[in-house]
Amino acid sequence: MHRFANPARFLKIARPLTGWLFWPGLLLLLAGSACGLFVTPADYLQGQTVRILYIHVPAAWLGMGGWSGIAIAALMQLVWKHPLAAVAGRAIAAPGALFTAICLMTGSIWGRPTWGTWWEWDGRMTSMLVLFFLYLGYIALGNASARQAQQGGVSNVTAIFGLVGAINIPIINRSVVWWNSLHQGPSITLRGSSIDGSLLWPLGLTLLGFTLLFGAIVLMRMRAILAQNKVEARMQRLARG
Amino acid sequence: MNQWAFVIAAYAVTLAGTAIVSVVSWRAMRGAEKRADQVSDRT
Amino acid sequence: MKAKHQRLILALAALVALVGAGLLAASALKDEAAYFYAPNDVRTKGVEPGKAVRLGGMVVKNSLKRAADGVTIRFDVTDGKATVPATFSGIAPDLFKEGSGVVAEGSFDAKGTFVATNLLAKHDERYMPRELEGMNYNESTHEMKAER
């Protein structure tokens, strides 16, 4: 577990990995978007607006996956005191919040022509909005307590907040099953997919592409924090003479 | 309204947001690593 | 016991308590957080006339009728267990059609007809190209079979 605790060893892997994740990710998401826009057929009911699926679903996945990452990092920080976990949590927060916002916005744009409304307070939408506010709270708490925190990561209090907030993730996932909602039920389950294969395949490309890109962004933000730590440590040593 | 207008708006929002966070993160990383290299050169 | 193990047990215990509390709260919310009433909920629980509620279900096939004034439509909403008649005056969303999902905002009148002030179309989790429309859909296997 602590094999990558050493920032130098982590950076040795993170430096080349950033590019390896970024460029294939970008390529895949652009290819998937192009296929989703121009290659796949229109939906029998929704027509062309079904194409929003190929970006709305990855955005939702990253928003929820990002908070899952924050929770795992928080557990590693609190239990094993892994020094890089606090940095990882801080690095995930901003892109996670962004993709949650993108999910809400694309969902709203999709809702107008299909459902006839920009926004309704149903279980899925409300719990996703709660996730966005949780991200904002995490970022604010992380920044406010950055001074007590170690090495540019989040403080332990922020990590606890990240762990507590994780309860929202299964609620989002199950919201359309537990409650009557305007949002439709899950299309892709363990039993298979109710999205026809001819419409489904670009989603695989964009899901993988956005995920790789998200990984690259998190690595970039972690590298920025680690580099800043190095500068600050040097400055302190200089100041002490 | 035309369905394509909604589709294009959704893709524009997504691609713009993704591009902005990528560029901002990359620039922050490059700046920080440059400064880090400079302080280690001084030793 | 090492401090690390103590922290692990503490964190796991807190996590279990948290998930339990969350699930409990969610199940308590089960009825309150429902976005709409299904026709069967209306039948079993009863909704007083005039109270602003949402009614959700499928528009019964061949039940959609346009009144003589040209703007009022009448249709039946069902959830497979109960059926409720509804009326609406105004512009319905494009996806509102027979055999498809609907969420209507409004209230019941004294005779038990739902008077909708706004209609939202609710679609299900199926997505497919137009060529496949009309095929039989098996809900448990997600398989499509041509209609015979």
Short mmCIF file of C-alpha atoms in Angstrom, two decimals:
data_model
loop_
_atom_site.label_atom_id
_atom_site.label_comp_id
_atom_site.label_asym_id
_atom_site.label_seq_id
_atom_site.Cartn_x
_atom_site.Cartn_y
_atom_site.Cartn_z
CA MET A 1 0.00 0.00 0.00
CA HIS A 2 2.76 2.42 0.84
CA ARG A 3 4.84 1.51 -2.19
CA PHE A 4 3.74 4.69 -3.93
CA ALA A 5 3.73 6.78 -0.80
CA ASN A 6 7.04 8.26 -1.75
CA PRO A 7 6.20 11.23 -4.02
CA ALA A 8 9.40 10.68 -6.05
CA ARG A 9 8.40 7.11 -6.84
CA PHE A 10 4.81 8.19 -7.55
CA LEU A 11 6.00 10.92 -9.92
CA LYS A 12 8.22 8.48 -11.79
CA ILE A 13 5.04 6.63 -12.79
CA ALA A 14 2.66 9.60 -12.93
CA ARG A 15 4.77 11.63 -15.37
CA PRO A 16 4.58 9.25 -18.34
CA LEU A 17 1.11 8.01 -17.32
CA THR A 18 -0.41 11.49 -17.65
CA GLY A 19 0.18 11.55 -21.40
CA TRP A 20 -0.74 7.93 -21.88
CA LEU A 21 -4.11 8.58 -20.30
CA PHE A 22 -4.72 12.01 -21.79
CA TRP A 23 -4.20 11.50 -25.52
CA PRO A 24 -5.98 8.13 -25.93
CA GLY A 25 -8.75 9.52 -23.72
CA LEU A 26 -9.16 12.61 -25.86
CA LEU A 27 -9.07 10.54 -29.05
CA LEU A 28 -11.67 8.08 -27.78
CA LEU A 29 -14.08 10.73 -26.52
CA LEU A 30 -13.86 12.71 -29.77
CA ALA A 31 -14.30 9.55 -31.86
CA GLY A 32 -17.19 8.40 -29.66
CA SER A 33 -18.87 11.82 -29.84
CA ALA A 34 -18.50 11.94 -33.63
CA CYS A 35 -19.97 8.46 -33.99
CA GLY A 36 -22.76 9.33 -31.56
CA LEU A 37 -23.55 12.50 -33.50
CA PHE A 38 -23.30 11.29 -37.08
CA VAL A 39 -23.22 7.48 -37.31
CA THR A 40 -25.84 6.01 -35.01
CA PRO A 41 -29.53 6.02 -35.97
CA ALA A 42 -32.07 8.29 -34.26
CA ASP A 43 -34.26 6.88 -31.47
CA TYR A 44 -37.75 5.66 -32.39
CA LEU A 45 -39.36 7.93 -29.79
CA GLN A 46 -36.98 10.78 -29.03
CA GLY A 47 -35.47 11.26 -32.47
CA GLN A 48 -32.14 13.10 -32.57
CA THR A 49 -32.07 14.22 -28.94
CA VAL A 50 -31.09 10.69 -27.88
CA ARG A 51 -27.54 11.63 -28.95
CA ILE A 52 -27.13 13.57 -25.70
CA LEU A 53 -26.89 10.12 -24.06
CA TYR A 54 -23.28 9.70 -25.18
CA ILE A 55 -22.06 12.62 -23.05
CA HIS A 56 -24.72 12.73 -20.32
CA VAL A 57 -23.99 9.19 -19.09
CA PRO A 58 -20.18 9.57 -18.91
CA ALA A 59 -20.63 12.89 -17.07
CA ALA A 60 -22.93 11.22 -14.53
CA TRP A 61 -20.49 8.31 -14.18
CA LEU A 62 -17.55 10.66 -13.54
CA GLY A 63 -19.50 12.79 -11.08
CA MET A 64 -20.40 9.71 -9.04
CA GLY A 65 -17.11 7.91 -9.68
CA GLY A 66 -15.22 11.02 -8.61
CA TRP A 67 -16.92 11.05 -5.22
CA SER A 68 -16.29 7.31 -4.86
CA GLY A 69 -12.63 8.11 -5.45
CA ILE A 70 -12.79 10.83 -2.80
CA ALA A 71 -14.29 8.33 -0.34
CA ILE A 72 -11.64 5.69 -1.05
CA ALA A 73 -8.89 8.30 -0.71
CA ALA A 74 -10.46 9.47 2.56
CA LEU A 75 -10.44 5.92 3.92
CA MET A 76 -6.77 5.49 2.98
CA GLN A 77 -5.97 8.86 4.54
CA LEU A 78 -7.80 8.20 7.82
CA VAL A 79 -6.90 4.55 8.32
CA TRP A 80 -3.49 4.05 6.72
CA LYS A 81 -2.42 7.71 6.82
CA HIS A 82 -1.32 7.36 3.23
CA PRO A 83 0.36 10.70 2.43
CA LEU A 84 -0.75 10.81 -1.21
CA ALA A 85 -4.40 10.03 -0.45
CA ALA A 86 -5.09 13.54 0.87
CA VAL A 87 -3.53 15.00 -2.28
CA ALA A 88 -5.60 12.69 -4.47
CA GLY A 89 -8.83 13.71 -2.72
CA ARG A 90 -8.09 17.36 -3.32
CA ALA A 91 -7.14 16.72 -6.96
CA ILE A 92 -10.38 14.84 -7.71
CA ALA A 93 -12.78 17.42 -6.25
CA ALA A 94 -12.76 20.12 -8.94
CA PRO A 95 -13.08 17.89 -12.03
CA GLY A 96 -15.66 15.79 -10.16
CA ALA A 97 -17.75 18.89 -9.46
CA LEU A 98 -17.39 20.01 -13.06
CA PHE A 99 -18.64 16.73 -14.51
CA THR A 100 -21.54 16.68 -12.04
CA ALA A 101 -22.47 20.15 -13.29
CA ILE A 102 -22.13 18.97 -16.91
CA CYS A 103 -24.40 16.03 -16.10
CA LEU A 104 -27.03 18.38 -14.63
CA MET A 105 -26.81 20.80 -17.55
CA THR A 106 -26.92 18.19 -20.32
CA GLY A 107 -29.76 16.47 -18.47
CA SER A 108 -31.66 19.74 -18.36
CA ILE A 109 -31.06 20.34 -22.07
CA TRP A 110 -32.22 16.78 -22.77
CA GLY A 111 -35.28 17.10 -20.53
CA ARG A 112 -36.78 20.09 -22.34
CA PRO A 113 -37.43 18.42 -25.73
CA THR A 114 -38.23 14.95 -24.32
CA TRP A 115 -40.09 15.46 -21.05
CA GLY A 116 -41.24 19.01 -21.68
CA THR A 117 -39.42 20.57 -18.72
CA TRP A 118 -35.96 21.95 -17.92
CA TRP A 119 -36.06 20.87 -14.30
CA GLU A 120 -38.27 18.89 -11.94
CA TRP A 121 -37.62 17.98 -8.33
CA ASP A 122 -37.72 14.23 -8.75
CA GLY A 123 -35.51 11.79 -6.84
CA ARG A 124 -32.77 11.40 -9.45
CA MET A 125 -32.35 15.09 -10.23
CA THR A 126 -32.54 16.21 -6.62
CA SER A 127 -29.98 13.67 -5.41
CA MET A 128 -27.63 14.61 -8.26
CA LEU A 129 -27.96 18.29 -7.33
CA VAL A 130 -27.14 17.32 -3.74
CA LEU A 131 -23.96 15.65 -5.05
CA PHE A 132 -22.96 18.91 -6.73
CA PHE A 133 -23.44 20.83 -3.46
CA LEU A 134 -21.46 18.14 -1.62
CA TYR A 135 -18.58 18.76 -4.04
CA LEU A 136 -18.77 22.49 -3.40
CA GLY A 137 -18.76 21.87 0.36
CA TYR A 138 -15.79 19.52 0.06
CA ILE A 139 -13.82 22.03 -2.00
CA ALA A 140 -14.63 24.89 0.39
CA LEU A 141 -13.79 22.81 3.46
CA GLY A 142 -10.60 21.55 1.83
CA ASN A 143 -9.46 25.06 0.98
CA ALA A 144 -10.44 26.53 4.35
CA SER A 145 -8.53 23.87 6.28
CA ALA A 146 -5.60 23.65 3.87
CA ARG A 147 -3.28 25.23 6.43
CA GLN A 148 -3.76 22.49 8.99
CA ALA A 149 -3.65 19.87 6.28
CA GLN A 150 -0.48 18.05 5.47
CA GLN A 151 1.38 18.64 2.22
CA GLY A 152 -1.29 20.38 0.20
CA GLY A 153 -3.86 17.64 0.64
CA VAL A 154 -7.20 17.85 2.42
CA SER A 155 -7.48 17.88 6.21
CA ASN A 156 -8.80 14.92 8.16
CA VAL A 157 -12.08 16.75 8.77
CA THR A 158 -12.51 17.18 5.03
CA ALA A 159 -11.74 13.49 4.51
CA ILE A 160 -14.45 12.58 7.02
CA PHE A 161 -16.85 14.83 5.12
CA GLY A 162 -15.89 12.96 1.93
CA LEU A 163 -16.62 9.64 3.59
CA VAL A 164 -19.98 10.79 5.00
CA GLY A 165 -21.03 12.25 1.66
CA ALA A 166 -20.51 8.90 -0.03
CA ILE A 167 -23.91 7.79 1.29
CA ASN A 168 -25.41 9.90 -1.50
CA ILE A 169 -23.87 7.70 -4.22
CA PRO A 170 -26.06 4.59 -3.68
CA ILE A 171 -29.04 6.92 -3.18
CA ILE A 172 -28.47 8.47 -6.62
CA ASN A 173 -28.07 5.04 -8.13
CA ARG A 174 -31.24 3.63 -6.57
CA SER A 175 -33.37 6.80 -6.71
CA VAL A 176 -35.17 5.77 -9.89
CA VAL A 177 -35.95 2.33 -8.42
CA TRP A 178 -37.04 3.38 -4.93
CA TRP A 179 -39.20 6.30 -5.87
CA ASN A 180 -41.61 7.17 -8.64
CA SER A 181 -39.52 9.51 -10.73
CA LEU A 182 -39.72 11.38 -14.00
CA HIS A 183 -36.27 10.08 -14.91
CA GLN A 184 -36.53 6.62 -16.46
CA GLY A 185 -35.18 3.52 -14.75
CA PRO A 186 -31.72 2.06 -15.34
CA SER A 187 -31.10 0.99 -18.96
CA ILE A 188 -27.93 -1.00 -18.35
CA THR A 189 -28.23 -3.62 -15.63
CA LEU A 190 -26.54 -6.92 -14.84
CA ARG A 191 -29.12 -8.64 -17.04
CA GLY A 192 -28.18 -6.66 -20.08
CA SER A 193 -28.97 -3.42 -21.82
CA SER A 194 -32.33 -2.08 -22.94
CA ILE A 195 -30.46 0.28 -25.27
CA ASP A 196 -30.34 -1.41 -28.66
CA GLY A 197 -26.82 -2.40 -29.75
CA SER A 198 -26.92 -0.10 -32.77
CA LEU A 199 -27.35 2.88 -30.43
CA LEU A 200 -25.20 1.62 -27.57
CA TRP A 201 -21.68 1.16 -28.94
CA PRO A 202 -20.48 4.82 -29.06
CA LEU A 203 -21.33 5.04 -25.36
CA GLY A 204 -18.52 2.55 -24.66
CA LEU A 205 -16.07 4.81 -26.50
CA THR A 206 -17.10 8.01 -24.73
CA LEU A 207 -17.28 6.29 -21.32
CA LEU A 208 -13.73 4.97 -21.66
CA GLY A 209 -12.50 8.21 -23.23
CA PHE A 210 -13.91 10.50 -20.54
CA THR A 211 -12.65 8.15 -17.82
CA LEU A 212 -9.08 8.14 -19.16
CA LEU A 213 -9.18 11.92 -19.54
CA PHE A 214 -10.47 12.28 -15.98
CA GLY A 215 -7.56 10.15 -14.77
CA ALA A 216 -5.11 12.35 -16.64
CA ILE A 217 -6.65 15.51 -15.16
CA VAL A 218 -6.42 14.09 -11.63
CA LEU A 219 -2.77 13.14 -12.20
CA MET A 220 -2.02 16.64 -13.51
CA ARG A 221 -3.61 18.24 -10.45
CA MET A 222 -1.75 15.88 -8.11
CA ARG A 223 1.55 16.69 -9.82
CA ALA A 224 0.82 20.41 -9.47
CA ILE A 225 0.21 20.02 -5.72
CA LEU A 226 3.34 17.91 -5.24
CA ALA A 227 5.48 20.38 -7.19
CA GLN A 228 4.10 23.22 -5.11
CA ASN A 229 4.96 21.30 -1.92
CA LYS A 230 8.51 21.00 -3.13
CA VAL A 231 8.75 24.76 -3.73
CA GLU A 232 7.24 25.57 -0.34
CA ALA A 233 9.52 23.14 1.49
CA ARG A 234 12.54 24.71 -0.20
CA MET A 235 11.37 28.23 0.65
CA GLN A 236 10.94 27.31 4.30
CA ARG A 237 14.42 25.81 4.43
CA LEU A 238 15.85 28.96 2.83
CA ALA A 239 14.00 31.20 5.25
CA ARG A 240 15.34 29.29 8.19
CA GLY A 241 18.80 29.68 6.71
CA MET B 1 -37.50 23.99 -31.65
CA ASN B 2 -35.15 21.94 -33.73
CA GLN B 3 -33.90 18.84 -31.91
CA TRP B 4 -30.39 19.39 -33.22
CA ALA B 5 -30.22 22.74 -31.38
CA PHE B 6 -30.53 20.88 -28.06
CA VAL B 7 -28.01 18.23 -29.09
CA ILE B 8 -25.44 20.82 -30.17
CA ALA B 9 -25.97 22.87 -27.00
CA ALA B 10 -25.36 19.80 -24.82
CA TYR B 11 -22.19 18.81 -26.70
CA ALA B 12 -20.92 22.40 -26.65
CA VAL B 13 -21.36 22.64 -22.87
CA THR B 14 -19.59 19.33 -22.32
CA LEU B 15 -16.67 19.90 -24.67
CA ALA B 16 -16.13 23.46 -23.40
CA GLY B 17 -16.12 22.35 -19.76
CA THR B 18 -13.78 19.44 -20.48
CA ALA B 19 -11.41 21.64 -22.49
CA ILE B 20 -11.31 24.33 -19.80
CA VAL B 21 -10.55 21.94 -16.92
CA SER B 22 -7.89 20.16 -19.03
CA VAL B 23 -6.11 23.36 -20.01
CA VAL B 24 -6.31 24.91 -16.52
CA SER B 25 -4.99 21.73 -14.88
CA TRP B 26 -2.19 21.37 -17.41
CA ARG B 27 -1.07 24.97 -17.06
CA ALA B 28 -1.15 24.78 -13.26
CA MET B 29 0.94 21.62 -13.38
CA ARG B 30 3.48 22.99 -15.85
CA GLY B 31 3.89 26.22 -13.89
CA ALA B 32 4.30 24.44 -10.57
CA GLU B 33 6.77 21.90 -11.95
CA LYS B 34 8.82 24.65 -13.60
CA ARG B 35 9.09 26.50 -10.30
CA ALA B 36 10.00 23.26 -8.55
CA ASP B 37 12.76 22.61 -11.09
CA GLN B 38 14.07 26.14 -10.62
CA VAL B 39 14.40 25.84 -6.85
CA SER B 40 16.16 22.48 -7.15
CA ASP B 41 18.58 23.95 -9.73
CA ARG B 42 19.68 26.57 -7.23
CA THR B 43 21.27 24.04 -4.93
CA MET C 1 -3.94 -4.13 18.69
CA LYS C 2 -2.11 -1.72 16.46
CA ALA C 3 -3.34 1.84 16.10
CA LYS C 4 -3.81 1.22 12.40
CA HIS C 5 -6.24 -1.61 13.08
CA GLN C 6 -8.11 0.47 15.62
CA ARG C 7 -8.58 3.22 13.06
CA LEU C 8 -9.70 0.70 10.46
CA ILE C 9 -12.32 -0.81 12.76
CA LEU C 10 -13.49 2.64 13.83
CA ALA C 11 -13.79 3.79 10.24
CA LEU C 12 -15.64 0.65 9.17
CA ALA C 13 -18.02 0.86 12.13
CA ALA C 14 -18.74 4.48 11.31
CA LEU C 15 -19.29 3.56 7.67
CA VAL C 16 -21.75 0.78 8.54
CA ALA C 17 -23.67 3.08 10.89
CA LEU C 18 -23.73 5.75 8.22
CA VAL C 19 -24.98 3.49 5.45
CA GLY C 20 -27.60 2.10 7.83
CA ALA C 21 -28.78 5.56 8.76
CA GLY C 22 -28.86 6.62 5.15
CA LEU C 23 -30.85 3.62 4.00
CA LEU C 24 -33.25 4.02 6.90
CA ALA C 25 -33.82 7.67 6.06
CA ALA C 26 -34.29 6.83 2.40
CA SER C 27 -36.83 4.12 3.10
CA ALA C 28 -38.67 6.44 5.47
CA LEU C 29 -38.76 8.94 2.64
CA LYS C 30 -40.08 6.32 0.29
CA ASP C 31 -43.56 7.74 0.10
CA GLU C 32 -42.70 11.37 0.71
CA ALA C 33 -40.04 11.48 -1.99
CA ALA C 34 -42.26 9.92 -4.61
CA TYR C 35 -42.45 12.36 -7.45
CA PHE C 36 -45.93 11.34 -8.50
CA TYR C 37 -48.90 9.15 -7.55
CA ALA C 38 -49.57 6.07 -9.66
CA PRO C 39 -53.27 5.31 -10.31
CA ASN C 40 -53.06 2.40 -7.87
CA ASP C 41 -51.73 4.75 -5.14
CA VAL C 42 -54.75 6.96 -5.76
CA ARG C 43 -57.09 4.01 -5.39
CA THR C 44 -55.51 2.57 -2.25
CA LYS C 45 -54.52 5.75 -0.41
CA GLY C 46 -57.03 8.18 -1.82
CA VAL C 47 -56.25 11.73 -2.81
CA GLU C 48 -58.65 14.44 -1.75
CA PRO C 49 -60.22 16.47 -4.59
CA GLY C 50 -58.61 19.83 -5.23
CA LYS C 51 -55.24 18.90 -3.73
CA ALA C 52 -52.36 19.68 -6.11
CA VAL C 53 -50.64 16.39 -6.97
CA ARG C 54 -48.88 14.69 -9.83
CA LEU C 55 -50.31 11.63 -11.50
CA GLY C 56 -48.00 9.31 -13.43
CA GLY C 57 -48.54 6.24 -15.57
CA MET C 58 -49.10 5.04 -19.11
CA VAL C 59 -51.61 6.61 -21.47
CA VAL C 60 -54.07 3.81 -22.28
CA LYS C 61 -54.11 2.91 -25.98
CA ASN C 62 -57.17 4.19 -27.88
CA SER C 63 -58.28 6.29 -24.90
CA LEU C 64 -57.04 9.63 -26.22
CA LYS C 65 -59.95 11.80 -27.40
CA ARG C 66 -59.99 15.42 -28.46
CA ALA C 67 -62.99 17.43 -27.28
CA ALA C 68 -65.09 19.57 -29.60
CA ASP C 69 -63.33 22.78 -28.53
CA GLY C 70 -60.10 21.48 -30.11
CA VAL C 71 -57.81 22.16 -27.18
CA THR C 72 -59.13 19.85 -24.47
CA ILE C 73 -57.99 16.24 -24.56
CA ARG C 74 -59.27 13.31 -22.54
CA PHE C 75 -57.28 10.17 -21.86
CA ASP C 76 -56.95 7.36 -19.31
CA VAL C 77 -53.84 6.83 -17.21
CA THR C 78 -52.98 3.35 -15.99
CA ASP C 79 -50.26 1.57 -14.03
CA GLY C 80 -51.55 -1.89 -14.89
CA LYS C 81 -53.45 -2.18 -11.60
CA ALA C 82 -55.79 0.79 -11.74
CA THR C 83 -56.93 3.31 -14.34
CA VAL C 84 -57.82 6.96 -13.84
CA PRO C 85 -59.49 9.28 -16.40
CA ALA C 86 -57.77 12.63 -17.03
CA THR C 87 -58.36 15.81 -19.00
CA PHE C 88 -55.97 18.49 -20.17
CA SER C 89 -56.35 21.78 -22.04
CA GLY C 90 -53.22 23.09 -23.67
CA ILE C 91 -50.18 22.05 -25.63
CA ALA C 92 -48.93 18.55 -24.82
CA PRO C 93 -45.22 17.71 -25.24
CA ASP C 94 -44.16 16.00 -28.49
CA LEU C 95 -43.50 12.69 -26.78
CA PHE C 96 -46.98 12.55 -25.24
CA LYS C 97 -48.80 9.75 -27.04
CA GLU C 98 -50.91 6.67 -26.42
CA GLY C 99 -49.03 3.73 -24.94
CA SER C 100 -46.31 6.03 -23.65
CA GLY C 101 -45.56 7.37 -20.17
CA VAL C 102 -46.98 10.61 -18.80
CA VAL C 103 -46.68 12.66 -15.61
CA ALA C 104 -49.59 15.09 -15.21
CA GLU C 105 -49.67 17.98 -12.73
CA GLY C 106 -53.07 19.04 -11.48
CA SER C 107 -55.78 17.84 -9.12
CA PHE C 108 -58.79 15.55 -8.97
CA ASP C 109 -62.28 16.94 -9.37
CA ALA C 110 -65.22 15.73 -7.30
CA LYS C 111 -66.06 12.99 -9.81
CA GLY C 112 -62.58 11.47 -9.66
CA THR C 113 -61.35 12.80 -13.01
CA PHE C 114 -57.84 14.19 -12.95
CA VAL C 115 -57.76 17.75 -14.29
CA ALA C 116 -54.21 18.36 -15.49
CA THR C 117 -52.73 21.82 -15.68
CA ASN C 118 -49.43 20.63 -17.14
CA LEU C 119 -48.29 17.48 -18.91
CA LEU C 120 -44.79 15.98 -18.90
CA ALA C 121 -43.82 13.05 -21.09
CA LYS C 122 -42.06 10.21 -19.31
CA HIS C 123 -40.17 7.75 -21.46
CA ASP C 124 -38.93 4.34 -20.37
CA GLU C 125 -35.40 2.95 -20.34
CA ARG C 126 -35.56 1.57 -23.88
CA TYR C 127 -33.64 3.16 -26.72
CA MET C 128 -33.74 1.74 -30.24
CA PRO C 129 -33.73 2.78 -33.89
CA ARG C 130 -37.02 3.35 -35.68
CA GLU C 131 -36.78 0.07 -37.61
CA LEU C 132 -37.18 -1.84 -34.37
CA GLU C 133 -40.26 0.05 -33.24
CA GLY C 134 -43.24 -2.19 -32.70
CA MET C 135 -41.16 -5.21 -31.88
CA ASN C 136 -42.01 -7.15 -28.80
CA TYR C 137 -39.79 -6.33 -25.87
CA ASN C 138 -39.03 -8.91 -23.21
CA GLU C 139 -38.52 -7.02 -20.00
CA SER C 140 -36.58 -9.72 -18.16
CA THR C 141 -34.10 -10.56 -20.91
CA HIS C 142 -34.07 -7.20 -22.73
CA GLU C 143 -34.57 -9.10 -25.95
CA MET C 144 -36.44 -7.88 -28.98
CA LYS C 145 -38.57 -10.22 -31.02
CA ALA C 146 -40.40 -9.39 -34.23
CA GLU C 147 -44.14 -9.21 -33.80
CA ARG C 148 -46.00 -12.12 -35.26
#
